[in-house]
XYZ file of C-alpha atoms in Angstrom:
565
model
C 143.664 -113.378 -103.416
C 141.634 -110.346 -103.240
C 142.100 -107.590 -105.118
C 143.394 -104.919 -102.667
C 141.617 -101.492 -102.464
C 143.622 -98.595 -102.562
C 144.257 -97.752 -99.215
C 144.440 -101.497 -98.246
C 147.620 -101.613 -100.623
C 148.477 -97.733 -99.782
C 148.892 -99.038 -96.260
C 151.183 -101.690 -96.763
C 153.595 -99.876 -99.197
C 153.325 -96.674 -96.712
C 154.946 -99.526 -93.478
C 156.972 -101.012 -95.728
C 158.432 -97.831 -96.780
C 158.614 -96.760 -93.104
C 160.861 -100.062 -92.584
C 163.190 -99.655 -95.127
C 163.817 -96.076 -94.402
C 163.436 -95.884 -90.394
C 164.348 -97.149 -87.165
C 160.962 -96.441 -85.477
C 157.970 -98.977 -85.851
C 154.986 -97.725 -87.645
C 150.425 -97.913 -87.232
C 148.300 -97.872 -89.445
C 144.837 -96.977 -89.010
C 141.792 -98.084 -90.652
C 138.442 -97.750 -89.140
C 136.438 -101.229 -88.076
C 134.962 -102.738 -91.320
C 137.652 -102.188 -93.910
C 139.212 -104.492 -94.414
C 142.617 -104.841 -91.480
C 143.370 -109.295 -92.500
C 143.868 -108.437 -96.478
C 146.316 -105.764 -95.142
C 148.026 -108.413 -92.519
C 148.200 -110.689 -95.714
C 149.524 -108.035 -97.553
C 152.032 -107.555 -95.020
C 153.316 -111.320 -94.316
C 152.977 -111.880 -98.541
C 156.368 -108.884 -98.185
C 157.594 -110.065 -95.692
C 157.969 -113.828 -96.888
C 159.471 -112.598 -99.950
C 162.930 -111.693 -97.993
C 162.117 -115.147 -95.710
C 160.878 -113.078 -92.750
C 159.570 -114.819 -89.925
C 155.936 -112.916 -88.995
C 153.905 -113.225 -85.504
C 150.813 -111.907 -85.972
C 149.369 -110.974 -81.641
C 146.037 -111.025 -81.264
C 144.047 -110.786 -77.843
C 140.451 -112.962 -77.889
C 140.591 -116.160 -79.535
C 137.823 -115.387 -81.402
C 139.796 -113.058 -83.283
C 143.109 -115.553 -83.696
C 140.672 -117.976 -85.148
C 138.054 -115.576 -87.406
C 141.852 -114.261 -88.809
C 143.629 -117.498 -89.414
C 141.073 -118.500 -91.927
C 140.860 -115.517 -93.284
C 144.748 -115.692 -93.767
C 144.317 -118.901 -94.785
C 141.983 -118.162 -97.490
C 144.206 -115.056 -98.972
C 146.907 -117.041 -98.552
C 147.222 -120.429 -99.539
C 150.390 -120.690 -100.640
C 151.437 -119.548 -96.957
C 151.192 -122.408 -94.106
C 149.563 -120.519 -90.834
C 150.058 -121.678 -87.573
C 148.141 -120.867 -84.169
C 148.972 -120.423 -80.388
C 146.395 -119.977 -78.413
C 145.409 -121.999 -75.069
C 142.144 -121.020 -75.758
C 141.935 -123.127 -79.166
C 143.894 -125.010 -77.556
C 146.979 -124.948 -80.472
C 150.392 -124.712 -79.564
C 151.939 -124.266 -82.136
C 155.629 -122.717 -83.085
C 157.601 -124.160 -85.842
C 155.269 -122.238 -88.478
C 156.800 -119.132 -90.266
C 153.958 -117.384 -90.207
C 152.111 -117.382 -86.183
C 149.052 -116.120 -84.917
C 149.130 -116.155 -81.098
C 147.211 -115.131 -77.963
C 149.367 -112.585 -76.417
C 147.839 -113.893 -72.927
C 148.494 -117.645 -74.023
C 152.582 -116.692 -75.165
C 153.397 -113.934 -73.790
C 155.747 -115.784 -71.338
C 157.078 -117.609 -74.593
C 158.988 -115.909 -76.624
C 161.963 -118.182 -76.306
C 160.349 -120.786 -77.742
C 159.108 -119.701 -80.851
C 162.659 -118.481 -82.676
C 163.951 -115.479 -84.731
C 160.569 -113.380 -85.733
C 161.192 -110.611 -87.439
C 158.047 -108.608 -87.804
C 155.483 -108.729 -85.253
C 152.219 -107.109 -86.358
C 150.068 -106.306 -84.165
C 146.473 -106.384 -83.832
C 144.195 -104.110 -82.320
C 147.392 -102.142 -80.937
C 144.976 -99.680 -79.187
C 145.431 -102.006 -76.408
C 149.130 -101.833 -76.173
C 150.477 -99.743 -72.914
C 153.066 -97.597 -72.862
C 154.203 -99.520 -69.811
C 156.943 -102.032 -70.002
C 155.811 -105.002 -68.307
C 152.630 -105.553 -69.315
C 152.212 -108.983 -71.512
C 153.137 -107.200 -74.306
C 156.146 -105.528 -72.965
C 157.712 -108.380 -71.548
C 156.843 -110.676 -74.914
C 158.508 -107.900 -77.270
C 161.669 -107.582 -74.945
C 162.039 -111.232 -75.078
C 161.357 -111.290 -78.600
C 163.980 -109.101 -79.415
C 166.222 -110.969 -77.237
C 166.200 -113.520 -80.449
C 166.382 -111.126 -83.016
C 167.634 -107.513 -82.088
C 166.470 -106.378 -85.763
C 162.942 -106.914 -84.892
C 160.449 -104.899 -86.535
C 156.854 -104.084 -84.906
C 153.556 -102.826 -86.711
C 150.788 -101.924 -85.179
C 146.718 -102.191 -87.009
C 143.925 -99.706 -84.689
C 141.108 -98.378 -85.300
C 141.730 -96.070 -82.908
C 145.295 -94.320 -82.063
C 145.308 -93.494 -78.549
C 144.893 -95.193 -75.577
C 142.100 -94.369 -72.765
C 144.361 -92.715 -69.716
C 147.631 -92.637 -71.710
C 147.290 -91.191 -75.007
C 148.636 -90.769 -78.346
C 149.435 -94.510 -79.155
C 152.532 -92.756 -81.217
C 155.377 -90.820 -79.765
C 158.897 -90.783 -79.042
C 159.632 -92.635 -76.712
C 156.156 -95.353 -77.505
C 156.126 -98.368 -78.651
C 154.967 -96.562 -82.352
C 156.544 -94.194 -83.435
C 154.859 -92.958 -86.463
C 151.211 -93.054 -88.090
C 151.884 -94.086 -91.647
C 148.664 -94.390 -93.032
C 145.113 -93.363 -92.023
C 142.223 -93.596 -93.742
C 139.081 -91.978 -92.112
C 135.760 -93.373 -91.888
C 133.938 -90.592 -93.509
C 135.572 -90.837 -96.654
C 135.361 -94.927 -97.060
C 131.852 -94.296 -96.303
C 131.597 -91.404 -99.089
C 133.057 -94.242 -101.356
C 130.966 -96.642 -100.545
C 133.852 -98.552 -99.030
C 131.458 -98.694 -95.584
C 128.287 -98.317 -94.364
C 127.195 -95.477 -94.027
C 125.604 -94.533 -90.470
C 122.905 -92.356 -89.023
C 121.813 -91.410 -85.860
C 118.496 -90.336 -84.420
C 117.979 -88.290 -80.982
C 117.746 -90.372 -78.095
C 114.544 -89.274 -76.219
C 115.091 -91.779 -73.367
C 119.373 -90.758 -72.972
C 120.342 -91.505 -69.782
C 122.590 -88.208 -67.136
C 125.899 -89.844 -66.720
C 126.571 -86.847 -64.419
C 126.476 -88.142 -61.676
C 127.968 -91.451 -62.573
C 131.441 -92.010 -60.132
C 134.989 -92.795 -61.906
C 137.450 -95.418 -61.333
C 140.580 -95.717 -63.172
C 139.569 -93.595 -65.778
C 136.222 -95.301 -66.607
C 132.712 -95.336 -65.072
C 132.217 -97.906 -61.961
C 130.434 -100.838 -63.400
C 127.940 -100.870 -60.702
C 127.000 -97.297 -60.460
C 126.341 -97.368 -64.119
C 124.330 -99.837 -63.704
C 122.083 -99.303 -61.514
C 121.858 -95.755 -63.655
C 120.548 -97.703 -66.449
C 118.486 -100.363 -64.862
C 116.150 -97.573 -64.235
C 115.888 -96.429 -67.830
C 115.320 -100.086 -69.097
C 111.465 -99.552 -70.138
C 112.223 -95.809 -71.939
C 114.823 -97.511 -73.586
C 114.330 -100.769 -75.008
C 110.101 -98.711 -76.131
C 111.969 -96.159 -77.995
C 114.404 -99.052 -79.483
C 112.096 -100.874 -80.223
C 109.637 -97.744 -82.491
C 112.909 -96.472 -84.090
C 113.751 -100.206 -85.132
C 110.381 -100.837 -86.861
C 111.841 -101.713 -90.010
C 115.144 -102.791 -88.635
C 116.417 -106.599 -89.374
C 119.619 -107.377 -86.957
C 119.737 -105.266 -83.943
C 122.341 -105.402 -81.798
C 122.229 -103.728 -78.211
C 125.204 -102.892 -75.986
C 124.087 -102.878 -72.618
C 126.050 -101.569 -68.935
C 126.319 -105.050 -67.219
C 124.764 -108.163 -66.415
C 121.935 -108.298 -64.505
C 120.893 -104.899 -67.318
C 121.347 -107.328 -70.282
C 119.444 -109.834 -68.626
C 116.905 -106.864 -67.940
C 117.057 -105.639 -71.584
C 116.690 -109.146 -73.325
C 113.458 -109.838 -71.037
C 111.709 -106.512 -71.845
C 112.331 -106.921 -75.854
C 111.080 -110.834 -76.040
C 108.230 -110.277 -73.635
C 106.897 -106.768 -75.431
C 107.526 -107.812 -79.392
C 106.983 -111.448 -78.864
C 110.656 -111.965 -80.580
C 113.094 -113.868 -79.162
C 116.154 -112.277 -78.370
C 119.639 -113.536 -78.263
C 121.428 -112.958 -74.746
C 125.741 -113.346 -74.711
C 127.630 -112.251 -71.633
C 130.761 -113.851 -69.977
C 129.037 -116.092 -68.685
C 127.265 -118.168 -72.019
C 129.013 -121.156 -72.748
C 130.541 -121.142 -76.021
C 129.099 -123.566 -77.787
C 125.547 -121.673 -76.814
C 127.412 -118.025 -77.895
C 128.256 -119.769 -81.291
C 124.688 -121.172 -81.898
C 123.404 -117.254 -80.853
C 125.790 -115.546 -82.863
C 124.498 -118.020 -86.117
C 121.444 -117.605 -85.542
C 122.051 -113.620 -85.783
C 123.795 -113.562 -88.963
C 121.517 -116.141 -90.468
C 118.585 -113.734 -89.483
C 116.705 -116.067 -87.083
C 117.236 -114.356 -84.623
C 116.713 -110.112 -84.893
C 117.786 -109.124 -81.582
C 120.748 -109.709 -80.369
C 121.948 -108.491 -76.691
C 125.233 -108.511 -74.683
C 127.174 -107.521 -72.186
C 131.363 -106.129 -73.072
C 131.506 -109.301 -75.690
C 131.044 -108.049 -78.565
C 132.842 -104.820 -79.178
C 135.813 -106.718 -81.188
C 136.318 -109.956 -83.195
C 132.758 -110.540 -83.930
C 131.990 -109.774 -87.888
C 128.378 -109.404 -88.352
C 127.876 -107.822 -91.057
C 124.015 -108.159 -91.290
C 123.721 -105.625 -88.125
C 121.735 -102.257 -89.283
C 121.114 -101.110 -85.507
C 123.078 -100.604 -82.668
C 121.211 -99.363 -79.428
C 124.469 -98.168 -77.119
C 123.133 -98.618 -73.559
C 125.455 -97.607 -71.808
C 128.283 -95.267 -71.234
C 132.004 -95.304 -71.356
C 134.751 -93.142 -71.154
C 136.628 -94.493 -73.617
C 136.794 -93.045 -77.317
C 138.096 -96.326 -78.484
C 135.207 -98.794 -76.708
C 132.744 -96.022 -78.451
C 133.997 -96.537 -81.824
C 134.389 -100.230 -81.467
C 130.491 -100.342 -81.101
C 129.404 -97.942 -83.800
C 132.127 -100.197 -85.564
C 130.025 -103.380 -85.795
C 127.248 -101.361 -88.327
C 130.519 -100.229 -90.627
C 130.630 -103.539 -92.752
C 128.302 -103.828 -95.404
C 125.916 -105.810 -96.457
C 122.674 -106.232 -99.066
C 120.259 -106.310 -96.499
C 120.759 -102.821 -95.805
C 121.296 -99.131 -96.360
C 123.005 -97.631 -93.876
C 122.613 -98.595 -89.995
C 121.532 -97.070 -87.162
C 122.572 -95.787 -84.163
C 120.814 -94.932 -81.458
C 122.882 -93.777 -77.987
C 121.322 -93.626 -74.736
C 124.484 -92.767 -72.427
C 125.327 -89.545 -73.869
C 128.702 -90.938 -75.646
C 128.372 -88.958 -79.260
C 128.306 -85.568 -77.252
C 130.911 -87.189 -74.371
C 133.655 -87.864 -77.842
C 131.912 -86.332 -81.187
C 132.600 -87.357 -84.420
C 134.245 -90.593 -84.744
C 135.619 -88.819 -88.376
C 137.007 -85.784 -86.516
C 140.743 -85.910 -87.064
C 140.714 -85.880 -82.811
C 138.167 -88.050 -81.871
C 138.612 -89.373 -78.451
C 141.540 -86.264 -77.448
C 138.985 -84.418 -76.225
C 137.347 -86.934 -74.123
C 141.304 -87.644 -73.062
C 141.599 -83.819 -71.956
C 138.435 -83.287 -69.885
C 140.244 -86.217 -67.673
C 143.852 -84.418 -67.395
C 145.560 -85.673 -70.308
C 145.257 -81.821 -72.109
C 149.176 -81.506 -71.986
C 149.948 -85.126 -73.196
C 147.184 -84.616 -75.591
C 149.348 -81.128 -77.299
C 152.741 -83.316 -77.419
C 150.679 -85.992 -79.262
C 153.071 -85.243 -82.510
C 150.261 -85.008 -84.603
C 148.783 -81.645 -83.247
C 147.000 -81.885 -87.252
C 147.050 -82.998 -90.776
C 148.081 -80.886 -93.321
C 145.413 -81.070 -96.087
C 147.963 -81.178 -99.240
C 150.121 -83.410 -98.047
C 148.646 -85.637 -95.195
C 152.184 -85.109 -92.771
C 150.419 -84.147 -89.072
C 152.281 -81.107 -87.325
C 152.481 -79.297 -84.256
C 148.441 -77.504 -83.486
C 149.813 -73.795 -84.142
C 151.985 -74.631 -87.423
C 150.658 -71.825 -89.836
C 152.411 -73.473 -92.753
C 153.484 -76.521 -93.358
C 157.065 -78.219 -94.930
C 154.595 -79.219 -98.080
C 154.167 -75.281 -98.542
C 150.101 -75.009 -97.379
C 149.588 -71.941 -95.965
C 146.922 -72.822 -92.984
C 143.611 -70.227 -93.412
C 143.191 -68.301 -90.311
C 139.771 -66.298 -91.488
C 137.776 -68.946 -93.296
C 134.881 -69.638 -91.539
C 133.186 -73.462 -91.481
C 129.808 -74.097 -90.378
C 128.914 -77.379 -89.197
C 124.992 -77.112 -88.599
C 123.586 -79.760 -91.548
C 126.690 -82.197 -90.127
C 126.281 -85.439 -88.852
C 126.682 -86.124 -85.135
C 128.539 -89.773 -85.507
C 130.473 -89.100 -88.534
C 131.083 -85.543 -88.358
C 130.720 -84.901 -92.588
C 129.997 -80.974 -92.820
C 128.269 -81.268 -96.202
C 130.641 -81.608 -99.331
C 130.803 -78.080 -101.735
C 131.448 -78.621 -105.224
C 133.147 -76.578 -107.143
C 133.566 -75.754 -110.886
C 137.133 -74.857 -112.727
C 137.281 -71.889 -114.288
C 141.286 -71.844 -114.774
C 144.105 -73.370 -113.382
C 147.567 -72.674 -112.547
C 150.978 -74.425 -111.232
C 154.073 -73.359 -109.845
C 156.730 -74.768 -107.925
C 156.476 -73.980 -104.296
C 159.454 -73.142 -101.624
C 158.524 -73.396 -97.839
C 159.331 -69.722 -96.520
C 162.174 -69.212 -94.297
C 163.802 -72.817 -95.506
C 165.466 -73.456 -98.397
C 166.237 -77.105 -96.838
C 162.549 -78.196 -96.687
C 162.021 -79.963 -100.280
C 160.281 -78.057 -102.431
C 156.924 -79.094 -103.632
C 154.041 -78.514 -106.886
C 151.266 -76.387 -106.189
C 148.385 -76.348 -108.320
C 145.781 -73.592 -108.093
C 142.095 -73.960 -108.791
C 140.211 -70.874 -109.846
C 136.674 -71.985 -108.893
C 132.792 -71.457 -109.167
C 130.426 -72.266 -106.486
C 127.786 -74.781 -108.599
C 124.932 -73.953 -106.840
C 125.946 -70.208 -107.516
C 126.012 -70.997 -111.348
C 125.744 -67.650 -113.335
C 127.661 -65.964 -110.309
C 130.861 -64.311 -111.242
C 132.559 -64.426 -107.251
C 134.948 -67.056 -107.531
C 137.680 -68.672 -105.212
C 140.919 -69.999 -104.709
C 141.650 -73.361 -104.007
C 145.372 -74.611 -103.615
C 146.532 -77.975 -103.331
C 150.341 -79.312 -102.624
C 151.719 -82.194 -104.341
C 154.432 -83.113 -102.655
C 156.758 -84.678 -105.785
C 160.083 -84.620 -104.206
C 159.180 -86.071 -100.359
C 159.638 -89.189 -98.482
C 156.941 -91.383 -97.494
C 152.960 -91.087 -97.259
C 153.517 -87.417 -98.937
C 155.451 -88.927 -101.284
C 153.339 -92.287 -102.012
C 150.214 -89.111 -102.090
C 152.316 -87.997 -104.837
C 151.698 -91.094 -106.730
C 149.184 -91.561 -107.017
C 148.134 -88.063 -108.107
C 150.280 -87.742 -110.659
C 149.110 -91.582 -112.310
C 145.484 -90.257 -111.787
C 146.057 -87.484 -114.290
C 149.082 -88.724 -116.343
C 150.504 -92.102 -118.360
C 153.935 -90.496 -118.410
C 156.815 -91.464 -115.803
C 156.300 -90.498 -111.866
C 158.715 -87.369 -112.004
C 161.374 -87.252 -108.979
C 161.523 -83.657 -108.909
C 159.850 -80.653 -109.002
C 161.422 -79.575 -112.365
C 160.521 -82.695 -114.024
C 156.779 -82.306 -113.016
C 156.612 -78.497 -113.948
C 158.357 -79.616 -117.650
C 155.526 -82.235 -117.994
C 152.274 -80.281 -117.228
C 153.398 -77.635 -119.360
C 154.017 -79.829 -122.240
C 150.588 -81.318 -121.831
C 150.937 -84.262 -120.285
C 147.994 -84.040 -117.149
C 144.793 -84.217 -117.802
C 143.341 -81.030 -114.707
C 140.310 -81.505 -113.581
C 137.208 -79.830 -114.841
C 135.220 -80.128 -111.362
C 136.205 -80.316 -107.621
C 135.049 -81.325 -104.643
C 135.503 -79.829 -101.275
C 134.728 -80.090 -97.538
C 135.249 -77.783 -94.618
C 137.363 -79.038 -92.048
C 138.189 -76.506 -89.328
C 139.459 -73.308 -91.352
C 140.950 -74.876 -94.306
C 139.189 -76.778 -97.542
C 140.123 -80.172 -98.454
C 139.702 -81.492 -101.858
C 137.689 -85.024 -101.159
C 137.512 -86.255 -105.303
C 138.085 -84.604 -108.977
C 136.257 -84.891 -111.982
C 137.587 -84.505 -115.322
C 136.384 -83.865 -118.755
C 139.472 -85.433 -120.367
C 140.784 -88.316 -120.786
C 145.210 -89.074 -119.664
C 146.482 -88.247 -123.066
C 147.377 -91.086 -125.255
C 150.411 -89.757 -126.630
C 152.250 -90.627 -122.840
C 150.928 -94.338 -122.920
C 153.963 -96.037 -124.354
C 156.286 -94.108 -121.283
C 154.748 -96.113 -119.159
C 156.838 -97.720 -116.401
C 154.226 -99.344 -113.984
C 154.837 -97.900 -110.262
C 151.792 -98.745 -107.825
C 151.187 -98.111 -104.341
C 151.152 -101.866 -103.531
C 155.275 -102.456 -104.838
C 158.148 -102.389 -102.321
C 160.252 -101.873 -105.536
C 158.840 -98.372 -105.610
C 159.825 -97.995 -101.341
C 163.352 -99.294 -101.530
C 165.433 -101.742 -102.082
C 167.003 -102.897 -98.414
C 165.214 -105.647 -96.509
C 164.056 -103.870 -92.865
C 164.860 -106.807 -90.694
């Protein structure tokens, strides 16, 4: 199997820790292109260690076929079955089964006990228990009342319904979330850039139905804009090799393809719901091999389309769904040797409507505009503590880990990318540091935290005398994701055993068991600093090497011994 990236193994460990210590169902949030297939493989492998029978639910045959091939490659020793009418497989006996929800939702009693259900693209699950997902899960639980469900998604909310997690929802908590901006910065995703679309359509007058733009009305507006939008796309994509275009309807897609073909002389691929499967496969193969430079589609390639070569995306449609917008942009996030970044051209005011795809509250503003403000306020996330990663209510001044949300620090996003919302990071030289035990004020029952204070000076102001104190809280005695982060923090600084109490941590710090940061990089998120990365002048103290006991994110032994199903 491929070596998992830190966030992939972290996702796996966070899920199993939650399942072992809670009764609910966890959700993992990873950007498109971050490698969910490997996370699914890790979850399956762990379940099989306990003889767990797993079913992975997906909504399109292309996804099932693609993921089945990837899982078989990643897990050569595990037999993977398929249940999909579109693929003409109805296998039920395999311990690991990939299934299309449309094909299997009435067949729960035929596939026997299942201990773990993994739902890919979990944002498609409605809170309505009478949907295909609701009916299938309800009947599947009759076979095994201890069955557990885990979801993976790039967008933890559903249009018209709000957040996926909540006390009375299928998923109770986001146990791991990787931010798009950070994965781009770390080189795991392709950088994205956007240019202002001069031929942007005014969507103000397009009517809504069911919380989304009426397709016929939207298409009429975009059809009138074909010439201007296509000419601008051709001009701004002069140096691009693989351009993907999302159209507003079939007629619009046909007009766009015809205009570009006539203007450039290039062959243009066109994929709609009416395109024959064999023709679609040929067009996608030609696009991926660079034989085809342009590919226009209508409501087909938002999910299950893995063309890593995409280096430009023109969104010639509007959507009220932040999830759909995120999926379209996500087609360009995968890395490929042929590109340095992916250009996004938005002709439908989607960036204005939904904001940054990397904002912790991405999509919630547009939900509120449709009358969802009250539900968004009660979504259980509110805001995320930058110290421990725990979600707290929006009006929280002090997290249970001890982090105090500043109220006077002002941030500026003048230079921030429209698409990623990334405010330029600041680099600080650490002048001095200290540590201590932090007890949450007014709550003696909350676990204490290890507080590290850095006295810093901006690198850009070299020679200046002004310093700023930047703190981080390490949740040594917490559980779940906060503990996972604490383990990673400690192992990056010390070869000693990861302490279980603040007292043990302080003792080791005082005895020189940890190296400390010489330089830190931070970003402003709202009113506070988040430490993004650290640099060290010193190596990890070697005298502790003999005392290392391996403890990694991916080991189930580190999150409990009880089988959670």
